[in-house]
Tab-separated table of C-alpha atoms in Angstrom:
chain	number	residue	atom	x	y	z
A	1	MET	CA	-46.296	72.265	146.640
A	2	SER	CA	-43.969	73.172	149.498
A	3	LYS	CA	-44.926	72.907	153.129
A	4	ARG	CA	-47.177	75.643	154.484
A	5	LEU	CA	-45.515	78.053	156.896
A	6	LEU	CA	-47.252	78.741	160.174
A	7	PRO	CA	-47.168	81.961	162.223
A	8	GLY	CA	-43.878	82.170	164.072
A	9	GLN	CA	-41.881	80.877	161.113
A	10	SER	CA	-39.685	83.236	159.114
A	11	VAL	CA	-39.729	85.020	155.742
A	12	GLY	CA	-36.565	86.639	154.373
A	13	ILE	CA	-36.973	89.531	151.920
A	14	ILE	CA	-34.153	90.459	149.547
A	15	GLY	CA	-34.447	94.210	149.135
A	16	ALA	CA	-35.492	96.609	151.889
A	17	GLY	CA	-37.057	99.541	150.053
A	18	GLN	CA	-40.695	100.565	150.297
A	19	LEU	CA	-41.941	97.325	148.725
A	20	GLY	CA	-39.920	95.303	151.218
A	21	LYS	CA	-41.307	97.461	154.010
A	22	MET	CA	-44.910	96.866	152.958
A	23	LEU	CA	-44.275	93.142	152.479
A	24	ALA	CA	-42.835	93.045	155.996
A	25	GLN	CA	-45.885	94.838	157.375
A	26	SER	CA	-48.204	92.283	155.758
A	27	GLY	CA	-46.088	89.348	156.943
A	28	GLN	CA	-45.877	90.625	160.498
A	29	LYS	CA	-49.617	91.075	160.874
A	30	MET	CA	-49.971	87.402	159.874
A	31	GLY	CA	-47.534	86.450	162.626
A	32	TYR	CA	-44.390	85.709	160.608
A	33	ARG	CA	-40.871	86.720	161.578
A	34	LEU	CA	-39.423	88.970	158.877
A	35	GLY	CA	-35.812	89.426	157.827
A	36	VAL	CA	-34.551	91.910	155.240
A	37	TYR	CA	-31.373	92.062	153.136
A	38	ASP	CA	-30.143	95.212	151.421
A	39	PRO	CA	-26.843	96.987	150.684
A	40	ASN	CA	-28.222	100.146	152.308
A	41	SER	CA	-28.132	99.820	156.091
A	42	GLN	CA	-30.529	102.786	156.302
A	43	ALA	CA	-33.140	101.203	154.005
A	44	CYS	CA	-36.687	101.892	155.147
A	45	ALA	CA	-37.637	98.250	155.846
A	46	PHE	CA	-34.755	97.698	158.295
A	47	PRO	CA	-36.518	99.142	161.392
A	48	LEU	CA	-39.396	96.669	160.926
A	49	ALA	CA	-37.280	93.534	160.632
A	50	HIS	CA	-36.727	90.835	163.239
A	51	TRP	CA	-33.298	90.321	161.683
A	52	LYS	CA	-31.387	92.120	158.953
A	53	GLN	CA	-28.287	91.947	156.797
A	54	ALA	CA	-26.568	94.855	155.053
A	55	ALA	CA	-24.453	93.514	152.175
A	56	SER	CA	-24.163	93.674	148.398
A	57	PHE	CA	-26.763	91.950	146.239
A	58	ASP	CA	-23.781	90.358	144.456
A	59	ASP	CA	-22.309	88.857	147.660
A	60	GLU	CA	-23.346	85.224	147.306
A	61	THR	CA	-21.928	84.171	150.672
A	62	ALA	CA	-23.867	86.905	152.467
A	63	VAL	CA	-27.095	86.115	150.591
A	64	LEU	CA	-26.861	82.398	151.372
A	65	ASN	CA	-26.032	83.078	155.016
A	66	PHE	CA	-29.035	85.376	155.239
A	67	ALA	CA	-31.210	82.664	153.715
A	68	LYS	CA	-30.139	80.154	156.363
A	69	GLU	CA	-32.119	82.094	158.945
A	70	ALA	CA	-35.327	82.023	156.889
A	71	ASP	CA	-37.873	79.296	156.216
A	72	VAL	CA	-38.671	80.943	152.881
A	73	ILE	CA	-37.088	83.704	150.761
A	74	THR	CA	-38.744	86.275	148.510
A	75	TYR	CA	-37.603	89.489	146.821
A	76	GLU	CA	-39.006	93.003	146.344
A	77	PHE	CA	-37.431	93.996	143.019
A	78	GLU	CA	-36.049	92.281	139.941
A	79	ASN	CA	-32.531	93.679	139.531
A	80	ILE	CA	-30.913	90.993	141.655
A	81	ASN	CA	-28.055	88.693	140.641
A	82	GLY	CA	-29.926	85.912	138.846
A	83	GLN	CA	-27.176	83.321	139.291
A	84	ILE	CA	-27.123	83.814	143.044
A	85	LEU	CA	-30.881	83.360	143.183
A	86	GLU	CA	-30.604	80.234	141.011
A	87	ASN	CA	-28.187	78.826	143.572
A	88	LEU	CA	-30.542	79.902	146.338
A	89	ALA	CA	-33.407	78.103	144.586
A	90	GLN	CA	-31.497	74.851	145.020
A	91	THR	CA	-32.025	75.187	148.773
A	92	ASN	CA	-35.809	74.855	148.246
A	93	LYS	CA	-36.349	78.142	150.054
A	94	LEU	CA	-37.300	80.178	146.975
A	95	PRO	CA	-40.777	79.025	145.870
A	96	GLN	CA	-40.861	81.747	143.194
A	97	GLY	CA	-37.976	80.118	141.356
A	98	THR	CA	-36.013	82.264	138.926
A	99	ASP	CA	-37.634	81.829	135.481
A	100	LEU	CA	-39.938	84.829	135.609
A	101	LEU	CA	-37.335	86.940	137.378
A	102	ILE	CA	-34.602	86.277	134.813
A	103	HIS	CA	-36.952	86.947	131.883
A	104	SER	CA	-38.052	90.255	133.382
A	105	GLN	CA	-34.495	91.398	134.169
A	106	HIS	CA	-33.611	91.774	130.491
A	107	ARG	CA	-35.966	93.756	128.267
A	108	LEU	CA	-35.080	91.870	125.090
A	109	MET	CA	-35.452	88.472	126.760
A	110	GLU	CA	-38.715	89.683	128.262
A	111	LYS	CA	-40.197	90.664	124.898
A	112	GLU	CA	-39.003	87.458	123.214
A	113	TRP	CA	-40.459	85.334	126.016
A	114	LEU	CA	-43.791	87.174	125.966
A	115	GLU	CA	-44.076	86.611	122.212
A	116	SER	CA	-43.194	82.930	122.652
A	117	ILE	CA	-46.154	82.375	125.007
A	118	GLY	CA	-48.588	84.175	122.709
A	119	VAL	CA	-48.758	87.558	124.426
A	120	LYS	CA	-48.982	90.606	122.161
A	121	VAL	CA	-46.222	93.237	122.426
A	122	VAL	CA	-45.146	96.202	120.290
A	123	PRO	CA	-42.822	95.387	117.367
A	124	PHE	CA	-39.184	95.406	118.500
A	125	ARG	CA	-35.598	94.767	117.409
A	126	LYS	CA	-32.390	94.120	119.297
A	127	ALA	CA	-29.342	96.365	119.024
A	128	GLU	CA	-25.962	95.104	120.191
A	129	ASN	CA	-23.997	97.596	118.092
A	130	TRP	CA	-24.475	100.805	116.118
A	131	ASP	CA	-25.160	99.052	112.805
A	132	GLN	CA	-27.915	96.927	114.387
A	133	LEU	CA	-29.386	100.035	115.963
A	134	GLN	CA	-29.562	101.855	112.639
A	135	GLN	CA	-31.009	98.805	110.892
A	136	GLY	CA	-33.605	98.312	113.619
A	137	ILE	CA	-34.741	101.911	113.359
A	138	GLU	CA	-35.007	101.544	109.575
A	139	ASP	CA	-37.107	98.394	110.015
A	140	LEU	CA	-39.515	99.977	112.498
A	141	SER	CA	-39.474	103.598	111.209
A	142	TYR	CA	-39.589	106.702	113.377
A	143	PRO	CA	-40.717	107.383	116.030
A	144	VAL	CA	-39.020	104.681	118.112
A	145	ILE	CA	-38.140	104.134	121.755
A	146	ILE	CA	-34.610	102.928	122.550
A	147	LYS	CA	-34.268	101.211	125.926
A	148	THR	CA	-31.335	99.662	127.730
A	149	SER	CA	-31.743	95.909	128.179
A	150	ARG	CA	-30.892	96.084	131.888
A	151	PHE	CA	-31.426	98.355	134.881
A	152	GLY	CA	-34.008	100.704	133.412
A	153	TYR	CA	-37.069	101.831	135.379
A	154	ASP	CA	-39.201	104.949	135.888
A	155	GLY	CA	-38.172	106.255	132.475
A	156	LYS	CA	-34.445	105.781	133.082
A	157	GLY	CA	-32.329	104.319	130.272
A	158	GLN	CA	-34.819	105.363	127.588
A	159	PHE	CA	-34.539	107.540	124.484
A	160	ARG	CA	-37.459	108.622	122.329
A	161	LEU	CA	-36.271	109.317	118.780
A	162	THR	CA	-38.569	110.984	116.271
A	163	SER	CA	-36.104	111.748	113.477
A	164	PRO	CA	-32.534	111.162	112.247
A	165	ALA	CA	-31.647	114.438	113.994
A	166	ASP	CA	-32.631	112.895	117.348
A	167	LEU	CA	-30.465	109.885	116.599
A	168	GLU	CA	-27.511	112.112	115.769
A	169	GLN	CA	-28.032	114.158	118.931
A	170	ASN	CA	-28.010	111.025	121.131
A	171	GLU	CA	-25.351	109.095	119.188
A	172	ALA	CA	-22.555	109.501	121.761
A	173	ASP	CA	-24.757	108.437	124.698
A	174	LEU	CA	-26.178	105.445	122.835
A	175	LYS	CA	-22.754	104.244	121.704
A	176	ALA	CA	-21.453	104.555	125.262
A	177	ILE	CA	-24.381	102.474	126.532
A	178	MET	CA	-23.860	99.786	123.884
A	179	ASN	CA	-20.243	99.448	124.971
A	180	GLU	CA	-21.692	98.181	128.270
A	181	GLN	CA	-24.927	96.414	127.298
A	182	SER	CA	-27.352	95.768	124.472
A	183	CYS	CA	-30.425	97.855	123.749
A	184	ILE	CA	-33.912	97.122	122.489
A	185	ILE	CA	-35.649	99.230	119.846
A	186	GLU	CA	-39.428	99.426	120.169
A	187	ALA	CA	-41.913	100.883	117.733
A	188	TYR	CA	-43.735	103.803	119.314
A	189	CYS	CA	-47.246	102.811	120.367
A	190	PRO	CA	-49.834	105.613	119.960
A	191	PHE	CA	-51.853	104.313	122.889
A	192	ALA	CA	-55.153	105.791	124.046
A	193	TYR	CA	-54.377	104.979	127.665
A	194	GLU	CA	-52.145	102.851	129.890
A	195	ILE	CA	-53.404	100.242	132.319
A	196	SER	CA	-51.962	97.575	134.546
A	197	VAL	CA	-53.136	94.596	136.522
A	198	MET	CA	-51.696	92.699	139.444
A	199	VAL	CA	-51.915	88.962	138.892
A	200	SER	CA	-51.333	86.494	141.722
A	201	ARG	CA	-50.691	82.769	141.727
A	202	ASP	CA	-50.079	80.357	144.580
A	203	GLN	CA	-48.014	77.197	144.803
A	204	ALA	CA	-51.021	75.043	143.910
A	205	GLY	CA	-51.369	76.921	140.596
A	206	GLN	CA	-54.468	78.931	141.492
A	207	VAL	CA	-54.575	82.340	139.768
A	208	GLU	CA	-56.398	85.443	141.017
A	209	LEU	CA	-56.490	88.892	139.410
A	210	PHE	CA	-56.746	92.298	141.023
A	211	PRO	CA	-58.887	95.019	139.395
A	212	ILE	CA	-57.497	96.862	136.392
A	213	SER	CA	-55.785	100.169	137.137
A	214	GLU	CA	-55.640	103.091	134.702
A	215	ASN	CA	-52.250	104.756	135.084
A	216	ASP	CA	-50.976	108.238	134.318
A	217	HIS	CA	-47.206	108.542	133.908
A	218	GLN	CA	-45.408	111.866	134.000
A	219	ALA	CA	-41.806	112.126	132.787
A	220	GLY	CA	-41.708	108.313	132.759
A	221	VAL	CA	-42.790	107.985	136.411
A	222	LEU	CA	-46.180	106.880	137.723
A	223	PHE	CA	-48.240	109.839	138.959
A	224	SER	CA	-51.631	108.217	139.572
A	225	SER	CA	-53.545	104.948	139.442
A	226	LEU	CA	-57.326	105.019	139.095
A	227	VAL	CA	-59.220	101.829	139.931
A	228	GLY	CA	-62.886	100.934	139.487
A	229	LYS	CA	-63.525	101.930	135.868
A	230	THR	CA	-65.492	99.753	133.471
A	231	TYR	CA	-63.592	98.855	130.296
A	232	PRO	CA	-64.791	97.380	127.004
A	233	VAL	CA	-65.334	93.640	127.343
A	234	ALA	CA	-62.655	92.920	124.727
A	235	VAL	CA	-60.080	94.955	126.689
A	236	THR	CA	-60.850	93.308	130.026
A	237	GLN	CA	-60.788	89.866	128.471
A	238	ALA	CA	-57.457	90.500	126.707
A	239	VAL	CA	-55.888	91.828	129.928
A	240	HIS	CA	-57.046	88.842	131.970
A	241	GLU	CA	-55.946	86.337	129.338
A	242	ALA	CA	-52.480	87.864	128.968
A	243	ALA	CA	-51.891	88.181	132.720
A	244	THR	CA	-53.032	84.606	133.329
A	245	LYS	CA	-50.749	83.313	130.554
A	246	ILE	CA	-47.806	85.139	132.097
A	247	ALA	CA	-48.573	83.788	135.568
A	248	GLN	CA	-48.978	80.197	134.396
A	249	ALA	CA	-46.123	80.084	131.864
A	250	GLY	CA	-43.765	81.857	134.283
A	251	LYS	CA	-44.778	79.606	137.196
A	252	LEU	CA	-45.454	82.711	139.232
A	253	VAL	CA	-45.619	82.369	142.995
A	254	GLY	CA	-46.750	85.623	144.572
A	255	VAL	CA	-47.818	88.709	142.644
A	256	CYS	CA	-46.693	90.182	139.348
A	257	GLY	CA	-47.459	93.573	137.866
A	258	VAL	CA	-48.309	93.568	134.151
A	259	GLU	CA	-48.387	96.916	132.312
A	260	PHE	CA	-50.357	97.396	129.086
A	261	PHE	CA	-50.891	99.888	126.288
A	262	VAL	CA	-54.461	100.123	124.954
A	263	THR	CA	-54.988	101.655	121.507
A	264	GLU	CA	-58.018	103.570	120.195
A	265	ASP	CA	-59.313	100.400	118.518
A	266	HIS	CA	-59.017	98.455	121.825
A	267	GLN	CA	-55.884	96.522	120.914
A	268	VAL	CA	-54.102	95.466	124.119
A	269	LEU	CA	-50.296	95.174	124.164
A	270	VAL	CA	-48.082	94.208	127.092
A	271	ASN	CA	-45.473	96.874	127.806
A	272	GLU	CA	-43.543	95.190	130.614
A	273	ILE	CA	-43.827	92.900	133.622
A	274	ALA	CA	-42.567	93.118	137.194
A	275	PRO	CA	-42.607	89.792	139.119
A	276	ARG	CA	-43.192	91.341	142.558
A	277	PRO	CA	-45.489	93.938	144.127
A	278	HIS	CA	-45.879	97.005	141.951
A	279	ASN	CA	-46.416	100.732	142.474
A	280	SER	CA	-49.731	100.648	140.597
A	281	GLY	CA	-51.039	98.041	143.055
A	282	HIS	CA	-50.622	100.156	146.200
A	283	TYR	CA	-54.298	101.149	146.120
A	284	SER	CA	-55.123	97.567	147.172
A	285	ILE	CA	-53.974	98.219	150.762
A	286	GLU	CA	-57.114	100.268	151.421
A	287	ALA	CA	-59.400	99.399	148.515
A	288	CYS	CA	-59.381	95.575	148.492
A	289	ASN	CA	-60.165	92.774	150.917
A	290	PHE	CA	-56.538	91.562	150.541
A	291	SER	CA	-53.701	93.838	149.435
A	292	GLN	CA	-51.119	92.849	146.841
A	293	PHE	CA	-48.662	92.442	149.738
A	294	ASP	CA	-51.028	90.160	151.683
A	295	GLN	CA	-51.582	88.019	148.589
A	296	HIS	CA	-47.832	87.764	147.965
A	297	ILE	CA	-47.093	86.648	151.535
A	298	LEU	CA	-49.900	84.075	151.377
A	299	ALA	CA	-48.429	82.613	148.177
A	300	VAL	CA	-44.766	82.416	149.200
A	301	THR	CA	-45.630	80.890	152.592
A	302	GLY	CA	-47.515	78.046	150.900
A	303	ARG	CA	-50.999	79.244	151.747
A	304	SER	CA	-53.883	79.669	149.314
A	305	ILE	CA	-54.336	83.050	147.700
A	306	GLN	CA	-57.807	84.533	147.966
A	307	PRO	CA	-60.388	85.900	145.513
A	308	ILE	CA	-59.953	89.666	145.361
A	309	LYS	CA	-62.828	92.081	145.890
A	310	LEU	CA	-62.672	95.809	145.213
A	311	LEU	CA	-64.395	97.400	148.215
A	312	GLN	CA	-64.532	100.926	146.771
A	313	ALA	CA	-63.268	102.840	143.766
A	314	ALA	CA	-59.770	104.152	144.440
A	315	LEU	CA	-57.291	106.801	143.346
A	316	MET	CA	-53.637	106.382	144.326
A	317	ILE	CA	-51.249	109.346	144.020
A	318	ASN	CA	-47.475	109.054	144.361
A	319	ILE	CA	-45.618	111.449	146.649
A	320	MET	CA	-42.240	112.262	145.122
A	321	GLY	CA	-39.270	114.044	146.649
A	322	GLN	CA	-40.417	117.350	145.172
A	323	HIS	CA	-43.784	116.955	146.927
A	324	MET	CA	-42.491	116.428	150.455
A	325	SER	CA	-42.569	120.138	151.295
A	326	MET	CA	-46.320	119.974	150.580
A	327	LEU	CA	-47.165	117.268	153.134
A	328	ASP	CA	-49.054	119.633	155.451
A	329	GLU	CA	-51.087	120.886	152.518
A	330	ILE	CA	-51.787	117.344	151.249
A	331	ILE	CA	-52.964	116.170	154.679
A	332	ASP	CA	-55.168	119.254	155.192
A	333	HIS	CA	-56.581	119.116	151.660
A	334	PHE	CA	-57.329	115.375	151.763
A	335	PRO	CA	-58.124	114.526	155.407
A	336	GLN	CA	-59.931	111.392	154.199
A	337	ALA	CA	-56.795	110.024	152.515
A	338	MET	CA	-54.546	107.346	153.946
A	339	VAL	CA	-51.085	108.861	153.555
A	340	HIS	CA	-48.132	106.467	153.451
A	341	ILE	CA	-44.635	107.871	154.021
A	342	TYR	CA	-41.836	105.378	153.387
A	343	ASP	CA	-39.108	106.964	155.558
A	344	LYS	CA	-36.472	106.749	152.803
A	345	GLY	CA	-34.307	109.624	153.950
A	346	GLN	CA	-33.332	112.409	151.556
A	347	ALA	CA	-36.230	113.702	149.470
A	348	LYS	CA	-34.680	113.857	146.004
A	349	PHE	CA	-36.417	115.044	142.850
A	350	GLN	CA	-38.393	112.155	141.262
A	351	ARG	CA	-37.657	109.826	144.203
A	352	LYS	CA	-40.724	107.961	145.458
A	353	MET	CA	-41.152	108.999	149.090
A	354	GLY	CA	-44.720	107.861	149.709
A	355	HIS	CA	-48.236	107.744	148.332
A	356	PHE	CA	-51.808	108.410	149.357
A	357	THR	CA	-55.075	106.728	148.467
A	358	LEU	CA	-58.544	108.221	148.131
A	359	LEU	CA	-61.655	106.036	148.158
A	360	ALA	CA	-65.137	106.788	146.817
A	361	GLU	CA	-68.429	105.047	146.189
A	362	ASP	CA	-68.399	106.158	142.547
A	363	ILE	CA	-65.524	106.316	140.076
A	364	GLN	CA	-66.840	109.525	138.474
A	365	SER	CA	-66.050	111.617	141.549
A	366	LEU	CA	-62.451	110.396	141.513
A	367	GLU	CA	-62.119	111.044	137.769
A	368	THR	CA	-63.392	114.589	138.297
A	369	LEU	CA	-60.989	115.097	141.179
A	370	LEU	CA	-58.059	113.907	139.071
A	371	GLN	CA	-58.970	116.286	136.264
A	372	THR	CA	-59.896	119.409	138.233
A	373	ASP	CA	-58.390	119.423	141.725
A	374	GLN	CA	-55.797	122.204	141.805
A	375	LEU	CA	-53.512	120.508	144.327
A	376	LEU	CA	-53.361	117.326	142.231
A	377	LEU	CA	-52.725	119.347	139.081
A	378	THR	CA	-49.904	121.176	140.849
A	379	MET	CA	-48.357	117.893	142.005
A	380	LYS	CA	-48.618	116.560	138.457
A	381	SER	CA	-46.877	119.599	136.987
A	382	MET	CA	-43.954	119.180	139.394
A	383	TYR	CA	-42.760	116.025	137.612
A	384	HIS	CA	-41.442	118.219	134.827
A	385	LYS	CA	-39.404	120.785	136.690
A	386	GLU	CA	-36.773	120.404	139.368
A	387	LYS	CA	-36.504	123.140	141.962
């Protein structure tokens, strides 16, 4: 276990988007000095930082120079140059290491690693060329999901194919992608619902789990997270066992988001992992005794993570670029909500610009709201049409 950092010491965050901003907010309230590193000098975490560096994620000299000013380094997203972080780990300033990060950066490696530690995933095949792609589809049968191995998120880099006609229609795009990188073919999972859980682990190996969140994705992007439901015992147990395996086998330090499919017969399959704070864990800022960002800062600074308590049932709703013109209406309609605006600049279609969280004593009232509130239904419909 590394030495515990005391208030006044410094934490450097690689990545300065909304997750970096919220990590910085948690670190600052604990008394740490926060630095951020990002190619975008206008990134939303920059105004909060005690020191900052604008440079490419692939600029090893700049990354290592940035790290010199920090007592510990962490990161807010996984698409970072793994080799640079491996070199950074040699400085003993990266308690998270790189194992979990590197596995999660590559979808095929991720699935193979999850299977190797005994975690259930959907059947899959690799495709490094057109022949492998066709063979993989034949093995798994339609419908299938084709995903790029790298740099895919929020539905990007994905193709759902239901027939040979779909394959023919997307042939040119898929061949162009495979000239640059490999793909993974996944059998389509007819899930009943999607859930996720934030798992945390500190440098002493203690593991703590946040409550399970039921997630609704629209056009491949998270719309809502509902927290406080009771699930079948077998589902809860499978989720906790899988998340704990991932945390322990990956030597997690900090928090990791684990997304699951749950089938009608309560089979639980891991969809993907994200070894950092996660969109579906934002509810924890208001709804838990410690947020996912608090827990992450505690872990990377060598302190003990804490048992998590859900204070109230919660519903988190993302605010996308297409929703920003509705802010007045959202605030008036939900005066009880804590509205977070990330200050990310241009409000583009499908760009995450903020979120808001609603709390309630009973989960049923939030479920009813999600199903019947006209403003929420309007926001949901706007994921499928660009103005």
